[in-house]
CSV table of C-alpha atoms and ligand atoms in Angstrom, one decimal:
chain,number,residue,atom,x,y,z
A,187,MET,CA,12.6,-33.3,23.1
A,188,PHE,CA,13.1,-34.4,19.5
A,189,PHE,CA,14.0,-32.0,16.7
A,190,GLY,CA,13.6,-33.4,13.3
A,191,LYS,CA,15.8,-32.6,10.4
A,192,PRO,CA,15.2,-29.2,9.0
A,193,LYS,CA,12.8,-29.3,6.1
A,194,VAL,CA,14.7,-26.9,3.9
A,195,LYS,CA,17.6,-28.5,2.1
A,196,LYS,CA,20.9,-27.0,2.9
A,197,GLU,CA,22.6,-25.3,0.0
A,198,ASN,CA,25.3,-28.0,0.1
A,199,ASP,CA,22.8,-30.7,-0.5
A,200,ARG,CA,21.6,-28.8,-3.5
A,201,VAL,CA,24.9,-28.3,-5.2
A,202,PRO,CA,26.4,-31.3,-7.0
A,203,PRO,CA,30.1,-32.2,-6.5
A,204,ASN,CA,32.6,-29.7,-7.9
A,205,GLN,CA,30.1,-27.1,-8.9
A,206,ASN,CA,30.2,-23.4,-7.8
A,207,VAL,CA,27.1,-21.4,-7.3
A,208,THR,CA,26.8,-18.2,-9.3
A,209,THR,CA,24.1,-15.6,-9.1
A,210,LYS,CA,25.0,-14.4,-12.6
A,211,TRP,CA,23.7,-16.3,-15.6
A,212,PRO,CA,26.5,-17.2,-18.0
A,213,VAL,CA,25.8,-17.7,-21.7
A,214,LEU,CA,27.2,-20.8,-23.2
A,215,HIS,CA,26.7,-22.3,-26.7
A,216,VAL,CA,28.4,-23.1,-30.0
A,217,GLY,CA,27.4,-21.3,-33.1
A,218,ASN,CA,25.3,-18.1,-33.6
A,219,VAL,CA,22.5,-16.7,-31.6
A,220,PRO,CA,19.4,-16.8,-33.9
A,221,TYR,CA,17.2,-13.7,-34.0
A,222,TYR,CA,13.5,-13.7,-34.8
A,223,PRO,CA,12.1,-10.4,-35.9
A,224,ASP,CA,8.7,-12.1,-35.8
A,225,LEU,CA,7.6,-15.6,-35.0
A,226,THR,CA,5.5,-16.3,-38.1
A,227,ASP,CA,8.3,-18.5,-39.6
A,228,TRP,CA,9.0,-20.3,-36.3
A,229,ASP,CA,7.6,-23.7,-35.5
A,230,LEU,CA,8.2,-26.7,-33.3
A,231,LYS,CA,8.1,-30.1,-34.9
A,232,VAL,CA,7.3,-33.2,-32.9
A,233,TYR,CA,8.1,-36.3,-34.9
A,234,GLY,CA,9.8,-39.7,-35.2
A,235,MET,CA,8.2,-42.7,-33.6
A,236,VAL,CA,4.8,-41.1,-33.0
A,237,GLU,CA,1.3,-41.9,-34.3
A,238,LYS,CA,0.6,-38.2,-35.2
A,239,PRO,CA,3.6,-36.1,-36.1
A,240,THR,CA,2.7,-32.5,-35.1
A,241,THR,CA,3.9,-29.1,-35.9
A,242,PHE,CA,3.2,-26.3,-33.4
A,243,THR,CA,3.2,-22.6,-34.4
A,244,TYR,CA,4.2,-20.3,-31.6
A,245,ASP,CA,0.5,-19.2,-31.1
A,246,GLU,CA,-0.6,-22.8,-30.8
A,247,LEU,CA,2.0,-23.4,-28.2
A,248,LEU,CA,0.7,-20.5,-26.2
A,249,THR,CA,-2.8,-22.0,-26.2
A,250,LEU,CA,-1.5,-25.0,-24.1
A,251,PRO,CA,-1.7,-24.9,-20.3
A,252,ARG,CA,1.0,-22.6,-18.8
A,253,ALA,CA,3.5,-24.4,-16.6
A,254,THR,CA,5.7,-22.9,-13.9
A,255,ALA,CA,8.7,-24.6,-12.3
A,256,GLN,CA,11.4,-23.6,-9.9
A,257,ASN,CA,14.7,-25.5,-10.1
A,258,ASP,CA,18.5,-25.4,-10.0
A,259,ILE,CA,20.6,-25.7,-13.1
A,260,HIS,CA,24.1,-27.2,-13.3
A,261,CYS,CA,26.5,-26.6,-16.2
A,262,VAL,CA,29.2,-29.1,-16.9
A,263,THR,CA,31.8,-26.3,-17.0
A,264,GLY,CA,31.3,-26.0,-13.2
A,265,TRP,CA,28.7,-23.3,-12.4
A,266,SER,CA,25.3,-23.9,-10.8
A,267,LYS,CA,22.5,-21.4,-10.6
A,268,LEU,CA,19.8,-21.9,-8.0
A,269,ASP,CA,16.1,-21.1,-7.8
A,270,ASN,CA,15.4,-20.4,-11.4
A,271,VAL,CA,11.7,-19.8,-12.1
A,272,TRP,CA,10.6,-20.9,-15.5
A,273,GLU,CA,7.4,-20.5,-17.3
A,274,GLY,CA,6.4,-22.3,-20.4
A,275,VAL,CA,4.7,-25.6,-21.4
A,276,ALA,CA,5.1,-28.9,-19.6
A,277,VAL,CA,6.5,-31.7,-21.8
A,278,LYS,CA,3.6,-33.9,-21.0
A,279,ASP,CA,1.2,-31.3,-22.6
A,280,ILE,CA,3.3,-31.1,-25.7
A,281,VAL,CA,3.3,-34.8,-26.3
A,282,LYS,CA,-0.3,-35.5,-25.0
A,283,ASP,CA,-1.8,-36.0,-28.5
A,284,VAL,CA,1.1,-37.2,-30.6
A,285,GLY,CA,0.9,-40.8,-29.5
A,286,ILE,CA,4.4,-41.8,-28.6
A,287,HIS,CA,5.0,-45.3,-30.0
A,288,PRO,CA,5.9,-47.9,-27.4
A,289,SER,CA,9.2,-48.7,-29.1
A,290,ALA,CA,10.4,-45.0,-28.7
A,291,LYS,CA,13.0,-45.1,-26.0
A,292,TYR,CA,15.0,-41.9,-26.6
A,293,VAL,CA,14.6,-38.3,-27.6
A,294,LEU,CA,16.8,-36.2,-29.8
A,295,LEU,CA,16.2,-32.4,-29.3
A,296,HIS,CA,16.9,-30.3,-32.4
A,297,ALA,CA,17.9,-26.7,-32.2
A,298,GLU,CA,18.7,-24.0,-34.8
A,299,GLU,CA,21.7,-24.7,-37.0
A,300,GLY,CA,21.4,-28.4,-36.5
A,301,TRP,CA,22.6,-28.5,-32.9
A,302,THR,CA,21.2,-31.6,-31.1
A,303,THR,CA,21.3,-33.3,-27.7
A,304,ASN,CA,20.0,-36.7,-26.7
A,305,LEU,CA,18.3,-38.1,-23.6
A,306,PRO,CA,16.2,-41.1,-22.6
A,307,LEU,CA,12.5,-40.7,-23.1
A,308,GLU,CA,11.8,-41.3,-19.5
A,309,ASP,CA,14.0,-38.3,-18.5
A,310,PHE,CA,12.4,-36.1,-21.1
A,311,LEU,CA,9.0,-37.0,-19.8
A,312,LYS,CA,9.8,-36.3,-16.2
A,313,GLU,CA,7.5,-34.0,-14.3
A,314,SER,CA,10.3,-31.5,-13.9
A,315,SER,CA,11.0,-31.1,-17.7
A,316,LEU,CA,9.5,-28.2,-19.5
A,317,LEU,CA,9.8,-26.1,-22.6
A,318,ALA,CA,10.4,-22.6,-21.3
A,319,HIS,CA,9.8,-19.1,-22.8
A,320,THR,CA,10.2,-17.1,-19.6
A,321,HIS,CA,12.9,-17.0,-16.9
A,322,ASN,CA,12.5,-15.2,-13.6
A,323,GLY,CA,9.6,-13.3,-14.9
A,324,GLU,CA,11.2,-12.1,-18.1
A,325,SER,CA,10.9,-13.4,-21.7
A,326,LEU,CA,14.1,-15.4,-22.5
A,327,SER,CA,16.7,-13.2,-24.1
A,328,PRO,CA,18.0,-14.3,-27.6
A,329,GLU,CA,21.3,-15.5,-25.9
A,330,HIS,CA,19.4,-17.8,-23.5
A,331,GLY,CA,17.2,-19.4,-26.1
A,332,TYR,CA,14.4,-17.2,-27.2
A,333,PRO,CA,11.7,-18.0,-28.1
A,334,LEU,CA,11.7,-21.5,-26.6
A,335,ARG,CA,14.3,-23.7,-24.8
A,336,ALA,CA,14.1,-27.1,-23.1
A,337,VAL,CA,14.8,-27.2,-19.4
A,338,VAL,CA,15.7,-30.6,-18.1
A,339,PRO,CA,17.1,-29.6,-14.6
A,340,HIS,CA,18.1,-33.0,-13.3
A,341,LEU,CA,20.8,-33.4,-16.0
A,342,TYR,CA,23.7,-31.2,-16.8
A,343,PHE,CA,22.5,-28.1,-18.5
A,344,TRP,CA,23.8,-28.9,-22.0
A,345,LYS,CA,20.8,-31.2,-22.3
A,346,SER,CA,18.6,-28.2,-22.1
A,347,ALA,CA,18.5,-27.2,-25.8
A,348,LYS,CA,18.2,-23.5,-26.5
A,349,TRP,CA,16.3,-22.3,-29.7
A,350,LEU,CA,14.4,-25.6,-29.7
A,351,ARG,CA,12.8,-26.4,-33.1
A,352,GLY,CA,12.3,-30.2,-33.0
A,353,ILE,CA,11.6,-33.2,-30.8
A,354,GLU,CA,12.4,-36.5,-32.3
A,355,PHE,CA,11.4,-39.8,-30.8
A,356,LEU,CA,13.8,-42.7,-31.5
A,357,PRO,CA,14.1,-46.4,-30.7
A,358,LEU,CA,17.9,-46.2,-30.1
A,359,GLU,CA,20.1,-43.6,-28.5
A,360,THR,CA,21.7,-41.3,-31.0
A,361,PRO,CA,24.5,-39.0,-29.7
A,362,GLY,CA,23.8,-35.2,-30.1
A,363,PHE,CA,26.4,-32.5,-30.7
A,364,TRP,CA,28.3,-32.5,-27.5
A,365,GLU,CA,27.8,-36.2,-26.9
A,366,LYS,CA,29.6,-36.9,-30.2
A,367,ASN,CA,32.4,-34.6,-29.0
A,368,GLY,CA,33.1,-36.5,-25.8
A,369,TYR,CA,30.4,-35.4,-23.4
A,370,HIS,CA,28.5,-38.1,-21.4
A,371,MET,CA,25.5,-39.8,-23.0
A,372,TYR,CA,23.4,-39.3,-19.9
A,373,GLY,CA,25.0,-36.5,-17.8
A,374,ASP,CA,23.9,-36.9,-14.2
A,375,PRO,CA,25.5,-34.0,-12.3
A,376,TRP,CA,25.2,-35.9,-9.0
A,377,LYS,CA,27.4,-38.7,-10.4
A,378,GLU,CA,29.6,-36.2,-12.2
A,379,GLU,CA,28.9,-37.8,-15.6
A,380,ARG,CA,30.7,-35.1,-17.5
A,381,PHE,CA,32.6,-36.9,-20.2
A,382,SER,CA,32.1,-40.2,-22.0
A,383,TRP,CA,35.0,-41.7,-20.1
A,384,ASP,CA,33.6,-40.7,-16.6
B,532,MTE,N1,21.0,-24.8,-29.2
B,532,MTE,C1,21.9,-25.0,-28.2
B,532,MTE,N2,21.5,-25.2,-27.0
B,532,MTE,C2,22.4,-25.3,-26.0
B,532,MTE,C3,23.8,-25.2,-26.2
B,532,MTE,C4,24.2,-25.0,-27.6
B,532,MTE,O1,25.4,-24.9,-27.9
B,532,MTE,N3,23.2,-24.8,-28.5
B,532,MTE,N4,24.7,-25.3,-25.2
B,532,MTE,C5,24.2,-26.0,-24.0
B,532,MTE,C6,25.1,-25.8,-22.9
B,532,MTE,S1,26.6,-26.5,-22.9
B,532,MTE,C7,24.7,-25.1,-21.7
B,532,MTE,S2,25.6,-25.0,-20.3
B,532,MTE,C8,23.4,-24.3,-21.7
B,532,MTE,C9,23.7,-22.9,-21.4
B,532,MTE,O2,22.5,-22.2,-21.4
B,532,MTE,P1,22.6,-20.6,-21.1
B,532,MTE,O3,23.5,-20.0,-22.1
B,532,MTE,O4,21.2,-20.1,-21.1
B,532,MTE,O5,23.2,-20.5,-19.7
B,532,MTE,O6,22.7,-24.4,-23.0
B,532,MTE,C10,22.8,-25.6,-23.6
B,532,MTE,N5,21.9,-25.6,-24.7
B,533,MO,MO1,27.4,-26.4,-20.7
């Protein structure tokens, strides 16, 4: 009799090299946690190499189809957290009507206080990328990115900008905050692309 490989991935196959699984959720960022007593002053700008630059209010964002995703996150400092359930908006729904110009090849995500991170357009547009407002059934806490954060689970978690306020489409790759400070331009956890010299 033939027994196939088990369908469920073993935990080992899910944890990239030199990462440790935690059930806690560490808080990591530079700068201050922004607080929003109400969201009337909040918006999300989608701009750069697009036909129709668009500004979303929070209410407008909530009218878009609701996306749910389950994934694992891997922080460059060595912790991984498995089976996160996120709710929010799929990237493809945010960019649907903005008309990304064919010469746009990269994205720079802009957060509060001018914090940025860069990634290739193709990676941002991946099916698994989303803009999340909810984690494991609860609204994001201020520390984890309320009201909206990016979640790009296939790259190290520093690419997942908390307190997201802008999505800029660019023809050339522009390093973001950590990328300027020695982190890898791409950041594949399976290849351990932690630093620019890796
Ligand atoms: N705006 C902003 N987003 C950020 C960061 C930051 O400093 N500022 N740090 C990144 C890093 S290094 C990591 S590991 C994750 C941590 O997210 P968490 O605090 O929700 O675990 O957020 C990323 N997003
Ligand atoms: Mo990180």
